[in-house]
Short mmCIF file of C-alpha atoms in Angstrom, two decimals:
data_model
loop_
_atom_site.label_atom_id
_atom_site.label_comp_id
_atom_site.label_asym_id
_atom_site.label_seq_id
_atom_site.Cartn_x
_atom_site.Cartn_y
_atom_site.Cartn_z
CA MET A 1 31.36 -40.55 -47.15
CA ARG A 2 30.25 -41.98 -43.81
CA LYS A 3 31.84 -39.07 -41.97
CA ARG A 4 30.01 -36.60 -44.18
CA LEU A 5 26.69 -38.41 -43.64
CA LEU A 6 27.23 -38.45 -39.88
CA TYR A 7 28.05 -34.75 -39.95
CA LEU A 8 24.83 -33.93 -41.84
CA ILE A 9 22.76 -36.04 -39.42
CA MET A 10 24.25 -34.16 -36.43
CA ILE A 11 23.50 -30.81 -38.05
CA GLY A 12 19.91 -31.91 -38.73
CA LEU A 13 19.39 -33.05 -35.16
CA GLY A 14 20.82 -29.77 -33.91
CA CYS A 15 18.38 -27.80 -36.04
CA LEU A 16 15.47 -29.87 -34.75
CA LEU A 17 16.49 -29.49 -31.12
CA LEU A 18 17.34 -25.78 -31.30
CA PRO A 19 13.75 -24.45 -31.40
CA LEU A 20 12.76 -26.86 -28.65
CA GLY A 21 15.64 -25.68 -26.45
CA ALA A 22 14.87 -22.04 -27.12
CA LEU A 23 11.21 -22.61 -26.29
CA THR A 24 12.13 -24.39 -23.06
CA ALA A 25 14.41 -21.54 -22.02
CA THR A 26 11.95 -18.72 -22.74
CA ALA A 27 8.58 -20.24 -21.81
CA GLN A 28 7.02 -18.83 -18.61
CA PRO A 29 4.56 -20.89 -16.59
CA GLU A 30 1.09 -19.38 -16.49
CA PRO A 31 -1.78 -20.09 -14.09
CA GLU A 32 -4.29 -22.60 -15.35
CA PRO A 33 -7.27 -20.89 -17.00
CA LYS A 34 -9.62 -22.35 -14.38
CA THR A 35 -7.48 -21.11 -11.47
CA LYS A 36 -7.18 -17.69 -13.09
CA LEU A 37 -10.92 -17.56 -13.67
CA LEU A 38 -11.80 -18.42 -10.07
CA GLU A 39 -9.27 -15.90 -8.77
CA LYS A 40 -10.72 -13.19 -11.00
CA SER A 41 -14.23 -14.01 -9.79
CA LEU A 42 -13.07 -13.44 -6.20
CA THR A 43 -11.44 -10.19 -7.28
CA MET A 44 -14.75 -9.06 -8.78
CA TYR A 45 -16.59 -9.91 -5.57
CA GLU A 46 -14.11 -7.94 -3.45
CA LEU A 47 -14.11 -5.00 -5.86
CA ASP A 48 -17.90 -4.92 -5.64
CA ARG A 49 -17.60 -4.75 -1.84
CA GLU A 50 -15.04 -1.95 -2.06
CA ILE A 51 -17.13 -0.01 -4.58
CA ALA A 52 -20.16 -0.30 -2.29
CA ARG A 53 -18.06 0.90 0.66
CA LEU A 54 -16.71 3.87 -1.30
CA SER A 55 -20.20 4.74 -2.49
CA GLY A 56 -21.46 4.74 1.11
CA GLU A 57 -18.47 6.80 2.25
CA GLU A 58 -19.11 9.30 -0.53
CA LYS A 59 -22.72 9.77 0.60
CA LEU A 60 -21.64 10.26 4.22
CA LEU A 61 -19.04 12.82 3.19
CA ASP A 62 -21.57 14.68 1.03
CA LYS A 63 -23.92 14.88 4.01
CA ARG A 64 -21.13 15.91 6.39
CA ILE A 65 -19.92 18.62 4.00
CA GLU A 66 -23.45 19.99 3.72
CA GLU A 67 -23.78 20.11 7.52
CA THR A 68 -20.33 21.63 7.99
CA SER A 69 -20.99 24.24 5.30
CA GLY A 70 -24.06 25.34 7.27
CA LYS A 71 -22.00 25.58 10.46
CA VAL A 72 -19.30 27.58 8.70
CA LYS A 73 -21.87 30.09 7.41
CA GLN A 74 -23.41 30.40 10.88
CA SER A 75 -19.99 30.79 12.49
CA ALA A 76 -19.02 33.45 9.94
CA LYS A 77 -22.19 35.40 10.77
CA LEU A 78 -21.56 35.19 14.53
CA VAL A 79 -17.94 36.23 14.04
CA GLU A 80 -19.03 39.27 12.04
CA GLU A 81 -21.55 40.30 14.71
CA GLN A 82 -19.05 39.81 17.53
CA GLN A 83 -16.36 41.62 15.58
CA GLN A 84 -18.54 44.72 15.39
CA LYS A 85 -19.06 44.63 19.17
CA THR A 86 -15.34 44.12 19.77
CA GLU A 87 -14.39 46.98 17.47
CA LYS A 88 -16.82 49.23 19.36
CA VAL A 89 -15.22 48.30 22.71
CA ILE A 90 -11.68 48.86 21.46
CA ARG A 91 -12.69 52.14 19.81
CA SER A 92 -14.14 53.40 23.10
CA TYR A 93 -10.73 53.16 24.75
CA TYR A 94 -9.06 55.11 21.97
CA THR A 95 -11.76 57.81 21.72
CA GLY A 96 -11.90 58.42 25.47
CA GLU A 97 -15.41 57.09 26.12
CA ARG A 98 -14.11 55.11 29.10
CA ARG A 99 -12.13 58.09 30.48
CA SER A 100 -15.20 59.63 32.13
CA LEU A 101 -15.50 56.68 34.51
CA LEU A 102 -11.87 57.00 35.51
CA LEU A 103 -12.34 60.72 36.13
CA ALA A 104 -15.47 59.98 38.13
CA LEU A 105 -13.47 57.62 40.31
CA VAL A 106 -10.88 60.33 40.95
CA GLY A 107 -13.50 62.94 41.76
CA VAL A 108 -15.61 61.00 44.29
CA ARG A 109 -16.13 62.64 47.72
CA SER A 110 -16.93 59.56 49.84
CA LEU A 111 -15.79 55.99 50.23
CA GLN A 112 -19.29 54.75 49.40
CA ASP A 113 -19.30 56.68 46.12
CA ALA A 114 -15.81 55.38 45.31
CA LEU A 115 -16.88 51.77 45.86
CA TYR A 116 -19.94 52.26 43.66
CA VAL A 117 -17.93 53.80 40.81
CA TRP A 118 -15.28 51.08 41.18
CA GLU A 119 -17.92 48.34 40.93
CA GLN A 120 -19.37 49.96 37.82
CA LEU A 121 -15.93 50.25 36.30
CA GLN A 122 -15.16 46.60 37.09
CA THR A 123 -18.46 45.48 35.57
CA LEU A 124 -17.76 47.48 32.44
CA LEU A 125 -14.22 46.15 32.13
CA ASP A 126 -15.45 42.57 32.69
CA ASN A 127 -18.06 43.03 29.97
CA ASP A 128 -15.44 44.44 27.62
CA ARG A 129 -13.13 41.53 28.33
CA GLN A 130 -15.97 39.05 27.80
CA THR A 131 -16.86 40.69 24.48
CA ILE A 132 -13.27 40.29 23.27
CA ASP A 133 -13.06 36.69 24.57
CA ASP A 134 -16.35 35.82 22.85
CA TYR A 135 -15.00 37.16 19.59
CA LYS A 136 -11.80 35.12 19.91
CA GLN A 137 -13.77 31.96 20.75
CA ARG A 138 -16.22 32.37 17.87
CA TYR A 139 -13.41 33.13 15.46
CA GLN A 140 -11.59 29.97 16.57
CA THR A 141 -14.80 27.95 16.11
CA TYR A 142 -15.14 29.38 12.61
CA LYS A 143 -11.54 28.48 11.73
CA THR A 144 -11.98 24.94 13.10
CA GLU A 145 -15.17 24.37 11.10
CA GLN A 146 -13.55 25.84 7.99
CA ALA A 147 -10.53 23.50 8.32
CA LYS A 148 -12.86 20.54 8.84
CA LEU A 149 -14.79 21.49 5.71
CA GLU A 150 -11.59 21.67 3.64
CA THR A 151 -10.44 18.29 4.99
CA ASP A 152 -13.78 16.68 4.15
CA ARG A 153 -13.67 18.13 0.64
CA ARG A 154 -10.21 16.63 0.10
CA LEU A 155 -11.42 13.28 1.44
CA LEU A 156 -14.40 13.41 -0.90
CA ALA A 157 -12.15 14.10 -3.89
CA ASP A 158 -9.88 11.18 -2.90
CA THR A 159 -12.90 8.92 -2.40
CA LYS A 160 -14.33 9.79 -5.81
CA ALA A 161 -10.96 9.13 -7.46
CA ALA A 162 -10.69 5.77 -5.67
CA PHE A 163 -14.26 4.94 -6.71
CA VAL A 164 -13.46 5.58 -10.38
CA ALA A 165 -10.25 3.51 -10.13
CA GLU A 166 -12.04 0.56 -8.52
CA LYS A 167 -14.81 0.70 -11.14
CA GLU A 168 -12.15 0.51 -13.85
CA LYS A 169 -10.51 -2.50 -12.15
CA ARG A 170 -13.94 -4.12 -11.86
CA LEU A 171 -14.58 -3.62 -15.57
CA GLN A 172 -11.21 -5.14 -16.49
CA ALA A 173 -11.82 -8.13 -14.22
CA GLN A 174 -15.27 -8.66 -15.76
CA GLU A 175 -13.82 -8.59 -19.27
CA GLU A 176 -11.20 -11.17 -18.27
CA VAL A 177 -13.83 -13.44 -16.70
CA ASP A 178 -16.05 -13.16 -19.77
CA ARG A 179 -13.11 -14.02 -22.02
CA LEU A 180 -12.12 -17.07 -19.97
CA LEU A 181 -15.71 -18.31 -19.77
CA ALA A 182 -16.17 -17.89 -23.51
CA ALA A 183 -13.07 -20.03 -24.13
CA SER A 184 -14.29 -22.83 -21.86
CA LYS A 185 -16.35 -25.86 -22.89
CA ASN A 186 -17.71 -26.22 -19.33
CA ARG A 187 -19.11 -22.73 -18.77
CA GLU A 188 -22.04 -23.82 -16.60
CA GLN A 189 -19.85 -25.91 -14.31
CA LEU A 190 -17.30 -23.10 -13.98
CA GLU A 191 -20.01 -20.60 -13.09
CA GLN A 192 -21.20 -22.96 -10.35
CA GLU A 193 -17.65 -23.25 -9.02
CA MET A 194 -17.27 -19.46 -9.11
CA ASN A 195 -20.43 -19.04 -7.05
CA ALA A 196 -19.33 -21.75 -4.61
CA LEU A 197 -15.93 -20.09 -4.14
CA ARG A 198 -17.50 -16.69 -3.53
CA THR A 199 -19.84 -18.22 -0.96
CA SER A 200 -16.93 -19.98 0.74
CA TRP A 201 -15.01 -16.71 0.89
CA GLU A 202 -17.99 -14.75 2.19
CA GLU A 203 -19.04 -17.31 4.83
CA ARG A 204 -15.68 -18.76 5.92
CA GLY A 205 -12.66 -17.01 4.37
CA LEU A 206 -13.39 -13.36 5.18
CA PRO A 207 -14.72 -14.18 8.70
CA LEU A 208 -11.51 -16.13 9.41
CA PHE A 209 -9.38 -13.15 8.35
CA GLU A 210 -11.50 -10.85 10.51
CA GLN A 211 -11.30 -13.23 13.46
CA TYR A 212 -7.51 -13.47 13.28
CA PHE A 213 -7.02 -9.75 12.74
CA ALA A 214 -9.33 -8.81 15.62
CA SER A 215 -7.45 -11.15 17.98
CA LEU A 216 -4.07 -9.91 16.73
CA SER A 217 -5.10 -6.29 17.18
CA GLU A 218 -6.08 -6.98 20.79
CA ALA A 219 -3.00 -9.08 21.58
CA MET A 220 -0.56 -6.57 20.04
CA GLN A 221 -1.65 -3.98 22.60
CA HIS A 222 0.02 -6.17 25.24
CA LEU A 223 3.33 -6.56 23.41
CA PRO A 224 5.23 -4.53 26.06
CA GLU A 225 4.45 -7.42 28.45
CA LEU A 226 6.51 -9.76 26.25
CA LEU A 227 9.48 -7.41 26.46
CA GLY A 228 9.05 -7.04 30.21
CA GLN A 229 9.06 -10.82 30.66
CA ASN A 230 12.16 -11.25 28.45
CA SER A 231 14.75 -8.61 29.33
CA GLY A 232 17.22 -10.33 26.99
CA MET A 233 15.22 -9.00 24.03
CA ILE A 234 16.38 -5.47 24.85
CA SER A 235 19.96 -4.37 24.30
CA ILE A 236 21.05 -0.90 25.38
CA LYS A 237 23.98 1.00 23.93
CA GLY A 238 24.07 4.64 24.93
CA LEU A 239 20.80 6.36 24.02
CA ALA A 240 20.05 3.87 21.21
CA PRO A 241 18.43 0.69 22.60
CA LYS A 242 17.34 -2.16 20.34
CA VAL A 243 14.54 -4.69 20.68
CA THR A 244 15.00 -8.09 19.03
CA ILE A 245 11.96 -10.39 18.86
CA GLY A 246 12.06 -13.98 17.59
CA ASP A 247 9.10 -15.25 15.58
CA GLU A 248 8.74 -18.33 17.82
CA GLN A 249 8.68 -16.12 20.93
CA LEU A 250 6.10 -13.85 19.34
CA ASN A 251 3.89 -16.77 18.31
CA ARG A 252 3.94 -18.28 21.80
CA PHE A 253 3.07 -14.93 23.35
CA LEU A 254 0.20 -14.21 20.93
CA GLN A 255 -1.26 -17.71 21.30
CA GLN A 256 -1.13 -17.35 25.09
CA LYS A 257 -3.07 -14.12 24.81
CA SER A 258 -5.78 -15.55 22.56
CA LYS A 259 -6.87 -19.13 21.94
CA THR A 260 -8.17 -17.95 18.57
CA LEU A 261 -4.55 -17.54 17.44
CA GLU A 262 -3.55 -21.13 18.22
CA GLY A 263 -3.93 -21.99 14.54
CA PHE A 264 -2.14 -18.85 13.39
CA SER A 265 1.59 -18.07 13.27
CA PHE A 266 4.14 -15.50 12.09
CA SER A 267 7.35 -16.32 10.28
CA PHE A 268 10.09 -13.69 9.95
CA GLN A 269 11.95 -14.00 6.68
CA ASP A 270 14.50 -11.82 4.92
CA ASN A 271 12.85 -8.35 4.70
CA ALA A 272 9.36 -9.86 4.91
CA ILE A 273 6.85 -11.25 7.37
CA MET A 274 4.81 -14.28 6.42
CA ALA A 275 1.76 -15.22 8.47
CA GLY A 276 -1.09 -17.62 8.09
CA GLY A 277 -3.54 -19.99 9.61
CA LYS A 278 -5.97 -22.76 8.83
CA SER A 279 -9.42 -23.69 10.06
CA GLY A 280 -11.02 -26.79 8.59
CA ASN A 281 -10.70 -26.60 4.82
CA VAL A 282 -9.99 -22.87 4.82
CA ALA A 283 -6.38 -21.67 4.68
CA ILE A 284 -5.29 -18.04 4.63
CA SER A 285 -1.89 -16.42 4.30
CA ILE A 286 -0.51 -12.91 4.65
CA LYS A 287 2.69 -11.33 3.42
CA GLY A 288 3.66 -8.00 4.91
CA ARG A 289 6.23 -5.95 6.75
CA TYR A 290 6.61 -3.50 9.58
CA ILE A 291 7.50 0.11 8.78
CA ILE A 292 8.20 3.21 10.88
CA GLU A 293 5.43 5.79 10.94
CA ASN A 294 5.75 9.21 12.62
CA LYS A 295 2.38 10.79 11.89
CA PRO A 296 0.13 11.18 13.73
CA ASN A 297 2.22 9.26 16.30
CA ASN A 298 5.48 7.33 16.25
CA ALA A 299 4.60 3.70 15.61
CA VAL A 300 5.89 0.47 14.11
CA ARG A 301 3.02 -0.14 11.70
CA PHE A 302 2.18 -3.41 9.97
CA THR A 303 1.42 -3.03 6.27
CA ILE A 304 0.03 -5.84 4.11
CA ASP A 305 1.63 -6.61 0.76
CA SER A 306 -0.58 -9.56 -0.24
CA LEU A 307 -3.33 -11.89 0.98
CA THR A 308 -4.35 -15.33 -0.20
CA PHE A 309 -7.40 -17.45 0.50
CA ASN A 310 -7.02 -21.16 -0.24
CA GLY A 311 -4.20 -20.23 -2.61
CA TYR A 312 -6.16 -17.52 -4.46
CA ALA A 313 -4.62 -14.04 -4.41
CA MET A 314 -6.96 -11.37 -3.07
CA PRO A 315 -7.04 -7.79 -4.44
CA GLU A 316 -5.25 -4.86 -2.82
CA SER A 317 -8.54 -3.35 -1.64
CA THR A 318 -9.11 -6.33 0.67
CA ALA A 319 -5.70 -5.85 2.29
CA LYS A 320 -6.20 -2.10 2.72
CA SER A 321 -9.64 -2.63 4.21
CA LEU A 322 -8.25 -5.00 6.87
CA GLU A 323 -5.36 -2.61 7.57
CA LYS A 324 -7.80 0.22 8.13
CA ARG A 325 -10.12 -1.74 10.41
CA TYR A 326 -7.55 -3.52 12.58
CA ASP A 327 -4.51 -1.89 14.17
CA LEU A 328 -1.56 -4.28 14.39
CA SER A 329 0.92 -1.53 15.20
CA PHE A 330 3.45 -1.47 18.03
CA TYR A 331 3.73 1.85 19.91
CA PRO A 332 7.15 2.43 21.56
CA THR A 333 5.68 5.09 23.88
CA LYS A 334 3.87 2.26 25.67
CA LEU A 335 7.30 1.14 26.86
CA ALA A 336 8.16 4.67 28.00
CA PRO A 337 6.81 8.07 26.88
CA PHE A 338 10.27 9.29 25.81
CA ILE A 339 11.09 6.34 23.48
CA GLN A 340 10.71 6.42 19.68
CA ALA A 341 11.29 3.79 16.99
CA THR A 342 13.71 4.75 14.22
CA GLU A 343 14.24 1.59 12.14
CA VAL A 344 12.94 -1.95 11.62
CA LYS A 345 15.03 -4.81 10.26
CA ILE A 346 13.59 -8.24 9.50
CA ALA A 347 15.85 -11.25 9.09
CA THR A 348 15.21 -14.98 9.10
CA GLY A 349 13.64 -15.76 12.47
CA THR A 350 14.02 -12.30 14.04
CA MET A 351 12.76 -8.73 13.88
CA THR A 352 14.93 -5.93 15.30
CA ILE A 353 13.51 -2.52 16.17
CA ALA A 354 16.00 0.32 16.69
CA LEU A 355 14.87 2.89 19.26
CA LYS A 356 16.05 6.27 20.44
CA ILE A 357 15.60 8.00 23.76
CA GLY A 358 14.47 11.59 23.51
CA LEU A 359 15.27 13.62 26.61
#
């Protein structure tokens, strides 16, 4: 009887603990509503900035397309006029209109007459050549303007598509913020904190990012100096040299180049680059990587995967904006004009760039 009772008690306890264990195993931690709300408010602010930028870019492209369209029409008209002149010149050689001058040169009776006819013939030939050259130049101008117009039209289409996408993201972020505020008992306090965070980002966070990126962009132009000072970073095997840079070496070099970067550092991790800095109560961090780019030029380009400001994740548009404004790339041709990068590998503490020598 006791054994049976003990058995039933154990089964009961197991049933009680089973749901708890299952819940513990499947539950996923979620950000606190307040943290999520503040992060979304920053996202809205940055999306508003990106939407304003895209709107301005769209207006500039509209104006540029209008101007270029006018130039294309004018170029087409000039090409048509010059084409008629060129066709007339070419036709004259086929119909024999220029033959009379050649016959006149053959039939002259004095050296003075020969020189005169020769000068006239030279002048005519020069004018004919200039007519043909003018046509070629105006046609090339027309083709250049036409290509520029097509490029601007593609850019405008891309900009409009990006504008629509960012507006949709903005709408979704607004709906999420409204939902979180509606569920809170301290709406007024949260709205004050949202405004304070946006102000902090605008006045201190974004300027700190811009300050670091501007200094990094300038310092990265001198990266070949680091390699020149440390020949051990370069290993040569046949026509395939490699450059291996340690994160500590890179940090020392960058901080020597700019005092602004004394509070900023890179950390090479497995297939990723972490970077960050702090100024007062503002902390920023960057996660990214270097990739090989061959157009328009061969380069080892830094691309940003994520940004955070005081622990809050920033939207993709912020990262892309900084990428576009500040060039953190490394150009192998600055080492030598015949060198190209072919591969980048990032491991804990080091970054290795494989190069090739093109002869």
